[in-house]
Coordinates of C-alpha atoms and ligand atoms in Angstrom, one line a residue:
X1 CA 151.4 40.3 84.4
X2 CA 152.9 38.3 87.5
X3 CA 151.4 34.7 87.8
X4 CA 150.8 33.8 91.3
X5 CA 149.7 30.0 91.6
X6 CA 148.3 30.1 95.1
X7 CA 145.0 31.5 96.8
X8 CA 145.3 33.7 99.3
X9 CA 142.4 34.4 101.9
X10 CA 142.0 36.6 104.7
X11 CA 139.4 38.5 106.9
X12 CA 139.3 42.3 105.2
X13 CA 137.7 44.0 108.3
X14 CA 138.8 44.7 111.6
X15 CA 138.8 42.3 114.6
X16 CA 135.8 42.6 116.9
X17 CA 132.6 42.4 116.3
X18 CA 130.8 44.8 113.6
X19 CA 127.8 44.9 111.5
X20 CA 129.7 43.2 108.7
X21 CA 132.7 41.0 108.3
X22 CA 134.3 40.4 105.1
X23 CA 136.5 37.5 103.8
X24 CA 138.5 37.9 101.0
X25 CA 140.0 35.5 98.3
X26 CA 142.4 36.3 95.9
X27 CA 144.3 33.5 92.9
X28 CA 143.1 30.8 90.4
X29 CA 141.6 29.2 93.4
X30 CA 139.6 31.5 94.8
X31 CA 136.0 31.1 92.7
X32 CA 136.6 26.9 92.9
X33 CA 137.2 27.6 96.6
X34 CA 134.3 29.9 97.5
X35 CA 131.8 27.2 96.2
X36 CA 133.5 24.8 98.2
X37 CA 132.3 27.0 101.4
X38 CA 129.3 28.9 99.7
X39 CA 125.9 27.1 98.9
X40 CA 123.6 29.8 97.2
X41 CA 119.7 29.5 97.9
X42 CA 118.0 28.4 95.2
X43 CA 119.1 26.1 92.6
X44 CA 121.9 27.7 91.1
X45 CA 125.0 27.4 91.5
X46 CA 127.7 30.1 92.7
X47 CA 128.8 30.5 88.9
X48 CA 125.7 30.2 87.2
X49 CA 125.2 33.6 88.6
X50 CA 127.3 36.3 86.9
X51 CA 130.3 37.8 88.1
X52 CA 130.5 40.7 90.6
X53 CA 126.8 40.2 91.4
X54 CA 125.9 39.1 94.9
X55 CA 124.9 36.6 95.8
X56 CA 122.7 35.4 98.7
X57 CA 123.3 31.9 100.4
X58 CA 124.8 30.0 103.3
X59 CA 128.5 30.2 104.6
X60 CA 129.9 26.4 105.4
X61 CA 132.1 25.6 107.9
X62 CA 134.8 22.7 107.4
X63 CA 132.0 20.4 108.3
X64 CA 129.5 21.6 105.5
X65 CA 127.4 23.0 108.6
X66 CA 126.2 26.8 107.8
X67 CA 127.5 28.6 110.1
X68 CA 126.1 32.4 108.6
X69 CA 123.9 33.4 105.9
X70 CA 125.8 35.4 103.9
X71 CA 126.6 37.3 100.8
X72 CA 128.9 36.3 98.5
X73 CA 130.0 38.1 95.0
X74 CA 132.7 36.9 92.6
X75 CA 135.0 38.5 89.7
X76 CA 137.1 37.1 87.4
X77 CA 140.9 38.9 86.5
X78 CA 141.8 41.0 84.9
X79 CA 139.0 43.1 85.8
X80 CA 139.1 42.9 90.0
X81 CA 141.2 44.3 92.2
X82 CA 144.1 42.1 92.2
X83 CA 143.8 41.6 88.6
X84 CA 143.5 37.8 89.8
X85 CA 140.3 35.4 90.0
X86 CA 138.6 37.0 93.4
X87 CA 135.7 35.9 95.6
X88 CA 134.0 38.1 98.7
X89 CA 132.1 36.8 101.6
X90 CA 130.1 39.1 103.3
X91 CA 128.8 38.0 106.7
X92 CA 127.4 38.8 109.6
X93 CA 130.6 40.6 111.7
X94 CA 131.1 38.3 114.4
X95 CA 134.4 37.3 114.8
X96 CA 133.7 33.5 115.3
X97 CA 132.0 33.5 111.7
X98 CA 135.0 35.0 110.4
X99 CA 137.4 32.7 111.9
X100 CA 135.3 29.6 110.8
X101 CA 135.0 30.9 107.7
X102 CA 138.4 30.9 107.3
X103 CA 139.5 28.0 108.7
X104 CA 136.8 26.6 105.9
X105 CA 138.9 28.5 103.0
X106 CA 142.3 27.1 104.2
X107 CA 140.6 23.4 104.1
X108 CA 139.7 24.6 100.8
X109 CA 143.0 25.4 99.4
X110 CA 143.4 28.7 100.4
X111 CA 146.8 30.0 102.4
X112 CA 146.6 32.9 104.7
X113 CA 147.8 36.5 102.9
X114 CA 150.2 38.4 104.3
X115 CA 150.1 42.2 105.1
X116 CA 149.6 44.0 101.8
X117 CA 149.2 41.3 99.8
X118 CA 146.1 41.7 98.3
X119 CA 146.9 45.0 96.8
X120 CA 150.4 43.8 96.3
X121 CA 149.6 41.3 93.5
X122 CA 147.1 44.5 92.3
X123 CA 150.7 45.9 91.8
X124 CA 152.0 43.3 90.1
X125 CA 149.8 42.7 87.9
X126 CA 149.9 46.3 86.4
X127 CA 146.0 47.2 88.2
X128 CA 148.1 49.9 90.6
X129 CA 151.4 51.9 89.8
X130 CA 153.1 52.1 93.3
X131 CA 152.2 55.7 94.1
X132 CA 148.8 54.1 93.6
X133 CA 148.9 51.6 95.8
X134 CA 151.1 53.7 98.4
X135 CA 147.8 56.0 98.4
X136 CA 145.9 52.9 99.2
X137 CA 148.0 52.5 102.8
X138 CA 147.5 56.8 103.1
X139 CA 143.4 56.1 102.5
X140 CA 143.1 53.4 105.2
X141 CA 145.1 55.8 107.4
X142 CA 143.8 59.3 107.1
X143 CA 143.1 61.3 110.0
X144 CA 141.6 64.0 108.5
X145 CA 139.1 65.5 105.4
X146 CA 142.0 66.3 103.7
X147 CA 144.6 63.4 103.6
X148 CA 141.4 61.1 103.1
X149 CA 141.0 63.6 99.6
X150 CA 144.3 63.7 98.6
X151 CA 145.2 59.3 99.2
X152 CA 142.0 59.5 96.9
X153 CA 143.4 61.6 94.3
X154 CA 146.5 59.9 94.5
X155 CA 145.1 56.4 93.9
X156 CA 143.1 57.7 90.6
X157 CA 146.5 58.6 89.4
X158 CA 146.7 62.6 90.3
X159 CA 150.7 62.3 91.2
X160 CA 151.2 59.1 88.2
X161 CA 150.1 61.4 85.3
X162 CA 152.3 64.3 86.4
X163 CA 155.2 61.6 86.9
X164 CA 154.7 59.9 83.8
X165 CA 154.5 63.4 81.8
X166 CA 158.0 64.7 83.1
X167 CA 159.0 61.2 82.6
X168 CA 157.7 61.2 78.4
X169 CA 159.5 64.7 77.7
X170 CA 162.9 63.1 79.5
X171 CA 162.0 60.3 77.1
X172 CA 161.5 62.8 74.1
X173 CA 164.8 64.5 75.3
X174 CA 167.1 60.8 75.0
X175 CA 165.2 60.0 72.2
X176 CA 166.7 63.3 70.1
X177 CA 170.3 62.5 71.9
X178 CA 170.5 58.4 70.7
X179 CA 169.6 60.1 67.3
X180 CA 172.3 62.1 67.5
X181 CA 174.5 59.5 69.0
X182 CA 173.6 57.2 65.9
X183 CA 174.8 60.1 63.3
X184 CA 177.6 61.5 65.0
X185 CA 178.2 63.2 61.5
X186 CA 175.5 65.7 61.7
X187 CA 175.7 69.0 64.0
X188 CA 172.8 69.5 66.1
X189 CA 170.5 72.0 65.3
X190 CA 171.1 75.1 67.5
X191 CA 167.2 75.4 67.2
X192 CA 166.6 71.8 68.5
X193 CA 169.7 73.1 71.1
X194 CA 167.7 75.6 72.7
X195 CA 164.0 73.4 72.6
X196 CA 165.8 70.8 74.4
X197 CA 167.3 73.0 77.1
X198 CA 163.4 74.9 77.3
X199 CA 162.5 70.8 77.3
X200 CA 164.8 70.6 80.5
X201 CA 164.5 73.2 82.4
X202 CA 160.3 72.4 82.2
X203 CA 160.7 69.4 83.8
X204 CA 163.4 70.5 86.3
X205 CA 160.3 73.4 87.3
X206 CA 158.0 70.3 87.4
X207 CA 160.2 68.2 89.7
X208 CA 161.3 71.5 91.5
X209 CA 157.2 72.1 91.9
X210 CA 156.4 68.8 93.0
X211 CA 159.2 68.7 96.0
X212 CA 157.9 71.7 97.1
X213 CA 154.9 69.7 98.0
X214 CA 156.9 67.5 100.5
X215 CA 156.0 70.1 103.2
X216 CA 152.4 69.8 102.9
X217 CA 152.2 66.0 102.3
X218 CA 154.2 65.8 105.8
X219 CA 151.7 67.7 107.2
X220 CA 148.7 65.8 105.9
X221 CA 150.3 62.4 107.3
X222 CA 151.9 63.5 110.7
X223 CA 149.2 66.5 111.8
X224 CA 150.4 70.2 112.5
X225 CA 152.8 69.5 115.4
X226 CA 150.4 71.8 117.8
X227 CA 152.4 72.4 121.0
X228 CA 149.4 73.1 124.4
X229 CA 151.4 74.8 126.3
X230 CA 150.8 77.0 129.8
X231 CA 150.9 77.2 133.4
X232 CA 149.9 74.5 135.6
X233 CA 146.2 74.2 135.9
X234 CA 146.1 76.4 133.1
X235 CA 143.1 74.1 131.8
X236 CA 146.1 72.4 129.4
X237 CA 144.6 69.1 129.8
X238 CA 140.7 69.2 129.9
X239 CA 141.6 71.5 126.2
X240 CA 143.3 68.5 125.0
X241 CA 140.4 66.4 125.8
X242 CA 137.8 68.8 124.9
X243 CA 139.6 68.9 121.1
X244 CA 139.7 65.2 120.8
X245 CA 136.3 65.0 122.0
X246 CA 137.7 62.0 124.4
X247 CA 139.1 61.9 128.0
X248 CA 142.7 61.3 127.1
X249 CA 144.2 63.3 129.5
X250 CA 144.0 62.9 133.1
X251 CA 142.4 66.0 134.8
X252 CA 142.8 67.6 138.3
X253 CA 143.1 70.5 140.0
X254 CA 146.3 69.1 142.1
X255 CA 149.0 71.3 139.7
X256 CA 151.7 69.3 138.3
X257 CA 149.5 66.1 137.0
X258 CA 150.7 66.4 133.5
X259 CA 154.6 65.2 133.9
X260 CA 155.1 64.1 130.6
X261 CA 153.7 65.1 126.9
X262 CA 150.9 63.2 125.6
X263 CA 149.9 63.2 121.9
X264 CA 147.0 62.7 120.1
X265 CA 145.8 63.5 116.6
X266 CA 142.7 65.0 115.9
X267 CA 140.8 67.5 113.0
X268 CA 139.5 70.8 114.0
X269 CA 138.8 73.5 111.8
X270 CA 139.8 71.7 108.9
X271 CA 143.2 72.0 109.9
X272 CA 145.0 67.6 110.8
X273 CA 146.3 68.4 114.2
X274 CA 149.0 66.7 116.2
X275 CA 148.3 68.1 119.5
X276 CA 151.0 68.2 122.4
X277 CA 149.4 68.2 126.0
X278 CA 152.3 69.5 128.0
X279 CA 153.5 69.2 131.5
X280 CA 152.8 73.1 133.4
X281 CA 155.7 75.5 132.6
X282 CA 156.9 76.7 136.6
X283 CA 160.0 76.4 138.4
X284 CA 159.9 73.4 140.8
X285 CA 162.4 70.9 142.1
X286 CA 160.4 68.1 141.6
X287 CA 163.2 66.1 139.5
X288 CA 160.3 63.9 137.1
X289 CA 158.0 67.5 136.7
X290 CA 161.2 69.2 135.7
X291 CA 162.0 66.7 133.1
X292 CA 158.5 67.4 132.1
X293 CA 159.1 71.2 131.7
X294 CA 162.0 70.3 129.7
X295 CA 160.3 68.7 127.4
X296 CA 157.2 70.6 127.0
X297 CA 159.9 73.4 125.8
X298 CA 161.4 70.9 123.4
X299 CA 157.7 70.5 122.6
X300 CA 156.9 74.3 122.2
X301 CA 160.4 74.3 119.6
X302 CA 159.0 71.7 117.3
X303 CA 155.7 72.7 116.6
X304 CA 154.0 74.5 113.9
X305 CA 151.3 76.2 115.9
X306 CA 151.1 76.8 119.6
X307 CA 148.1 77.9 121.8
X308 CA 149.4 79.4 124.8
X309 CA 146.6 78.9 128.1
X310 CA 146.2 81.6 130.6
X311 CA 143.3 80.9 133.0
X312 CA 141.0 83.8 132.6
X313 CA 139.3 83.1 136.1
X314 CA 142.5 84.2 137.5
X315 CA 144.6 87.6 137.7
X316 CA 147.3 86.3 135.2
X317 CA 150.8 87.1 135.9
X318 CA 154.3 87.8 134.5
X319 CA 155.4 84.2 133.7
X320 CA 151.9 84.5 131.7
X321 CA 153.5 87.3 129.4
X322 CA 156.9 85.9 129.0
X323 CA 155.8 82.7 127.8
X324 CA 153.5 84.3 125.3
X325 CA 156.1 86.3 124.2
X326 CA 158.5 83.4 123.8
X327 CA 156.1 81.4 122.4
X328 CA 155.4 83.9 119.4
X329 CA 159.1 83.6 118.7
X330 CA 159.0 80.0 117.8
X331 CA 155.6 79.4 115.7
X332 CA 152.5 80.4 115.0
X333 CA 150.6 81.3 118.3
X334 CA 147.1 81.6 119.6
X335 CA 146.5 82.9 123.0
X336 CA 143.6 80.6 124.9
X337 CA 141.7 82.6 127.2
X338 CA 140.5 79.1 129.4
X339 CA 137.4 78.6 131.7
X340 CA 135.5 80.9 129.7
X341 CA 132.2 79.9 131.6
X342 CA 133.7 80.9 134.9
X343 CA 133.5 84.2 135.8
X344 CA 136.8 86.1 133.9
X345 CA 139.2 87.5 136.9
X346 CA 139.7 91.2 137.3
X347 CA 140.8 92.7 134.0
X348 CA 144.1 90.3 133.4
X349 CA 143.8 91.2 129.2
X350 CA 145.3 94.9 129.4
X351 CA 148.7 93.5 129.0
X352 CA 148.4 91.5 126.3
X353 CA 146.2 93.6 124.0
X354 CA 149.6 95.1 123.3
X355 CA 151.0 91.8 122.4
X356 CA 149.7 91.2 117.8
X357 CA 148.7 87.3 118.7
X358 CA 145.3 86.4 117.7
X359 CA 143.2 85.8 121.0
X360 CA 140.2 83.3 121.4
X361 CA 138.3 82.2 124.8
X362 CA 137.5 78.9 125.3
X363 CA 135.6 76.8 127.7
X364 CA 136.6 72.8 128.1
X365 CA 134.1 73.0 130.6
X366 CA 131.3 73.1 128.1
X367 CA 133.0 72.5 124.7
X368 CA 132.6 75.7 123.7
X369 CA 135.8 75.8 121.4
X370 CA 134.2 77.7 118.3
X371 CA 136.4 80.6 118.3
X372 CA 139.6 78.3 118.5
X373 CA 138.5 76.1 115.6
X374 CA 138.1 79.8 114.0
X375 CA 141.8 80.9 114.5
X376 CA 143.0 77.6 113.8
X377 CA 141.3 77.7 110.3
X378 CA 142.5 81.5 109.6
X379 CA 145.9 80.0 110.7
X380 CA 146.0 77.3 108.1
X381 CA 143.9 78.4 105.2
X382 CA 141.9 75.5 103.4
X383 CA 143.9 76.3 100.2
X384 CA 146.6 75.2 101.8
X385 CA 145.6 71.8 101.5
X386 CA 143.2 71.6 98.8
X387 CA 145.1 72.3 96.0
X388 CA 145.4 69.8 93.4
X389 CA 144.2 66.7 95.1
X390 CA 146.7 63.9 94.8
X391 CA 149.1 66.1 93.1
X392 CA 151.9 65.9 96.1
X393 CA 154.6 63.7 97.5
X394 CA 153.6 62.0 100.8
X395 CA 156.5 60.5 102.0
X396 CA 160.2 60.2 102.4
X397 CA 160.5 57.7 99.5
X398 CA 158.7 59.4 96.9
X399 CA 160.9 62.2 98.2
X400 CA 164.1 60.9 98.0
X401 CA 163.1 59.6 94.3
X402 CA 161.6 62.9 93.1
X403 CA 164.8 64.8 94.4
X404 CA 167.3 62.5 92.6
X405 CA 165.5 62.9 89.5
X406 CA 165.2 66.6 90.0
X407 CA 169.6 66.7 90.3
X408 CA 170.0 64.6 87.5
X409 CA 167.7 67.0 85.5
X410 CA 170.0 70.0 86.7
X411 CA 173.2 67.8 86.0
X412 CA 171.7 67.1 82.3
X413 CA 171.0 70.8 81.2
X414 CA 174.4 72.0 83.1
X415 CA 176.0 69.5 80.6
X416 CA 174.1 70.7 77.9
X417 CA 174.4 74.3 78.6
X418 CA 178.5 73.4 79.4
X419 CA 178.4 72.0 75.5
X420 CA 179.3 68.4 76.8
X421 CA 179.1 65.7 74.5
X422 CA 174.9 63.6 73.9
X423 CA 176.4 60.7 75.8
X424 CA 177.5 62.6 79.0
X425 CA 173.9 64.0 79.2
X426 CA 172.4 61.0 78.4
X427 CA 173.3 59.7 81.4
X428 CA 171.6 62.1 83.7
X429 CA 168.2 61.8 81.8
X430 CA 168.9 57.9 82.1
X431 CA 169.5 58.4 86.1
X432 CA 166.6 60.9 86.5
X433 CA 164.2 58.4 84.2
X434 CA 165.3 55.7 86.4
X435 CA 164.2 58.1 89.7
X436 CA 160.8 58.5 88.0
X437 CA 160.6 55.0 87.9
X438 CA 160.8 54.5 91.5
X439 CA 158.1 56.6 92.0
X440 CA 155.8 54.8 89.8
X441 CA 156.9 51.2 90.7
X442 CA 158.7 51.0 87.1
X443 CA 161.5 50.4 88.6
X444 CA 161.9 49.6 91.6
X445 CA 163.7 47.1 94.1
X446 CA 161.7 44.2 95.3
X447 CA 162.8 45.2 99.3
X448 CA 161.6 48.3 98.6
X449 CA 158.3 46.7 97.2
X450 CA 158.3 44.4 99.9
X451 CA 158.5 47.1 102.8
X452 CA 156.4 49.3 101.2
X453 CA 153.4 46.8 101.3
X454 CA 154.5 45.5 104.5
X455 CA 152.9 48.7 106.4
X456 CA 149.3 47.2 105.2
X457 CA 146.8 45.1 107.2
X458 CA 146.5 41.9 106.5
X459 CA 143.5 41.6 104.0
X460 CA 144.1 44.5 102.4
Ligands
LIG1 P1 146.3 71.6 133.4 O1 147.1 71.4 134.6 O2 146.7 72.8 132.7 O3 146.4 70.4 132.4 O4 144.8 71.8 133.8 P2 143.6 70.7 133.9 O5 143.0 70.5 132.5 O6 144.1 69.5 134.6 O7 142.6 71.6 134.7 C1 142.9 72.1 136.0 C2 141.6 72.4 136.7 O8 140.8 73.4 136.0 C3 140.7 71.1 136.8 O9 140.0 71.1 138.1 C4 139.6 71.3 135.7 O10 138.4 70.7 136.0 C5 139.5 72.8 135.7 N1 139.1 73.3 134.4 C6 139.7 73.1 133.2 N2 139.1 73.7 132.2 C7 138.0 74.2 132.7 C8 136.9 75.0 132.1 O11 136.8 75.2 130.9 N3 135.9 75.4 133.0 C9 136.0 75.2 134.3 N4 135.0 75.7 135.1 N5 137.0 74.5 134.9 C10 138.0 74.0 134.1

């Protein structure tokens, strides 16, 4: 258990005004400090009342003047959050409460926290591993069902319990090896050989299992890279907007508006979406469009799905075809018929009913975009996702960490299998143990620590 001497305070919702406004205090301070600028009603005072029950009474600005009447519950550590004495002020969410509020704290003792912090010292003091608290930063930053589920499963301590099972069988596996280190003497058993290399190559599928994973936890942060892609007044833009449910995009019918790509991220069928409003793919000499075209092709390269727009008001044309065609070459791709509530042109689909790509019509128009969230979903299937909540890697560090223990694993049962002596193995097991530890926060570098939690808001 870390011992932190100071109080830290900070407002734990965002800035503007909302229904409620917390403040937050964390540190030996904080209960002495929140009845310093809390007065209960009634005659009682703030810890005549028990712990983590609220509260009701008047907040006090630095001049004892109430300035909100508030809520206010306390706990004492080991059991809160930060493992530390806390206190919570719940108030009305204007921002000028919340500032005076805190200005009051600070004249109480308390210092401001820093980004993180809060769940920093729940590190610290053993209330989080860091996967844990790394699943705190993916909660508060979900953009979809399905990230929210698996930062949740993550922060029960899903991905912890499979680390810290590959991590007791390594353990099992040095333990055997310092036996044998200690008795040089005495053979080892061929039996025990052979259960330790089965021991081994378990965890080395485990490890092997759990980078696999990497893909999908990529996905779940950054959004399916989904490329919009099509000729100019295709309907490109008012799509985009439609999908996010938001004007984002700027929308005419003068062709070549869009001139550079403009990203959003939004959820539609189930499916996190990073969606890619491109400039309109046409030959023009227009030197800023063309850098647009060149990177709506750079776009159309990267992404994971692409939805190809071809005005169905309209006879479409040849340049139509070959970018459907090209398109299907590169990733997954839907063909948008667009403008769906206009009258449809005559017969443009013959062509492409030759062309296997799944076809929907849309209308921006009226936000009729059911078939597309359809295709989308048949596209990336739910299972996909919902596997195992909480069981995957989410980001480049746990990656890097889970991959060096994985090669140390391999190094360890080549070793074994190449009939290399206990202490030559041991040293993989120790390196991929030390991996593991990473992951969990067992072992782990206090810049790492430091950058990790830096990504937080303050108050969280
Ligand atoms: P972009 O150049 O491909 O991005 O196309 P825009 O989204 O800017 O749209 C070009 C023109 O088509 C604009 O005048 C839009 O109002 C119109 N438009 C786009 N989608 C629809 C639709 O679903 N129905 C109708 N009636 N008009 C649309």
């Amino acid at each position: 258990m870390s011992v932190q001497t100071d109080t830290i305070a900070a407002i734990s919702t965002p800035p503007g005004p909302g229904a409620i406004g917390i403040l937050r205090l964390s540190g030996p301070g904080a209960v002495p400090i929140a009845e310093k600028c809390f007065k209960p009603l009634g005659s009682k005072g703030l810890r005549e009342h028990k712990p983590r029950k609220l509260v009701y009474g008047d907040l006090l600005d630095g001049d004892k003047q109430a300035i909100d009447r508030v809520l206010c519950t306390y706990s004492l550590g080991p059991a809160s959050y930060t493992g530390e004495d806390m206190a919570e002020l719940q108030c009305h969410g204007s921002p000028m409460v919340l500032a005076l509020g805190l200005e009051a704290l600070f004249a109480a003792g308390a210092r401001q926290a820093r980004a993180g912090e809060f769940t920093k010292r729940a590190f610290l003091n053993g209330r989080l591993d860091l996967a844990q608290a790394e699943a705190v930063g993916d909660l508060l930053e979900a953009r979809s069902r399905e990230g929210a589920r698996h930062a949740a499963g993550q922060l029960a301590g899903a991905l912890s319990r499979k680390i810290k099972n590959i991590y007791s069988a390594l353990v099992d596996v040095m333990a055997h090896f310092h036996a044998v280190l200690d008795y040089p003497d005495e053979d080892i058993d061929p039996f025990r050989l052979e259960e330790l290399d089965g021991l081994l190559s378990d965890q080395e599928g485990e490890l092997s299992a759990l980078l696999a994973t990497c893909g999908r936890g990529k996905l779940l942060r950054e959004g399916v890279a989904c490329a919009i892609v099509g000729r100019p007044n295709a309907g490109k833009s008012s799509l985009l907007n439609a999908m996010l449910g938001w004007d984002r995009a700027i929308v005419t019918d003068i062709p070549g508006t869009t001139r550079d790509t403009v990203e959003e991220r939004c959820e539609l069928g189930g499916v996190p979406l990073r969606l890619i409003d491109t400039a309109g793919l046409r030959n023009t000499d227009d030197p800023v469009e063309k850098l647009g075209v060149e990177r709506s092709r750079r776009a159309m390269e990267e992404a994971g799905l692409i939805l190809v727009l071809i005005d169905a008001s309209r006879p479409a044309g040849e340049e139509d075809f070959a970018l459907l065609q090209e398109a299907m070459q590169l990733a997954p791709t839907i063909l948008v018929w667009t403008k769906g509530d206009l009258p449809a042109a005559a017969c443009p689909v013959k062509r492409y009913e030759e062309i296997s790509c799944p076809a929907v019509t849309v209308s921006a128009k009226v936000s009729d975009l059911d078939e597309l969230c359809n295709e989308i979903s048949c596209a990336f299937p739910q299972d996909l996702w919902s596997e195992h909540y909480g069981e995957i890697l989410t980001n480049a560090r746990q990656e890097e960490a889970a991959k060096r223990a994985w090669e140390a694993v391999r190094r360890a049962r080549g070793a074994l299998e190449a009939g290399m002596t206990p202490d030559a193995l041991l040293t993989d097991v120790e390196e991929a143990l030390a991996a593991l530890g990473e992951l969990t926060g067992q072992s782990v570098r206090e810049d790492v620590t430091d950058r990790i939690f830096s990504r937080f808001c303050v108050g969280k």
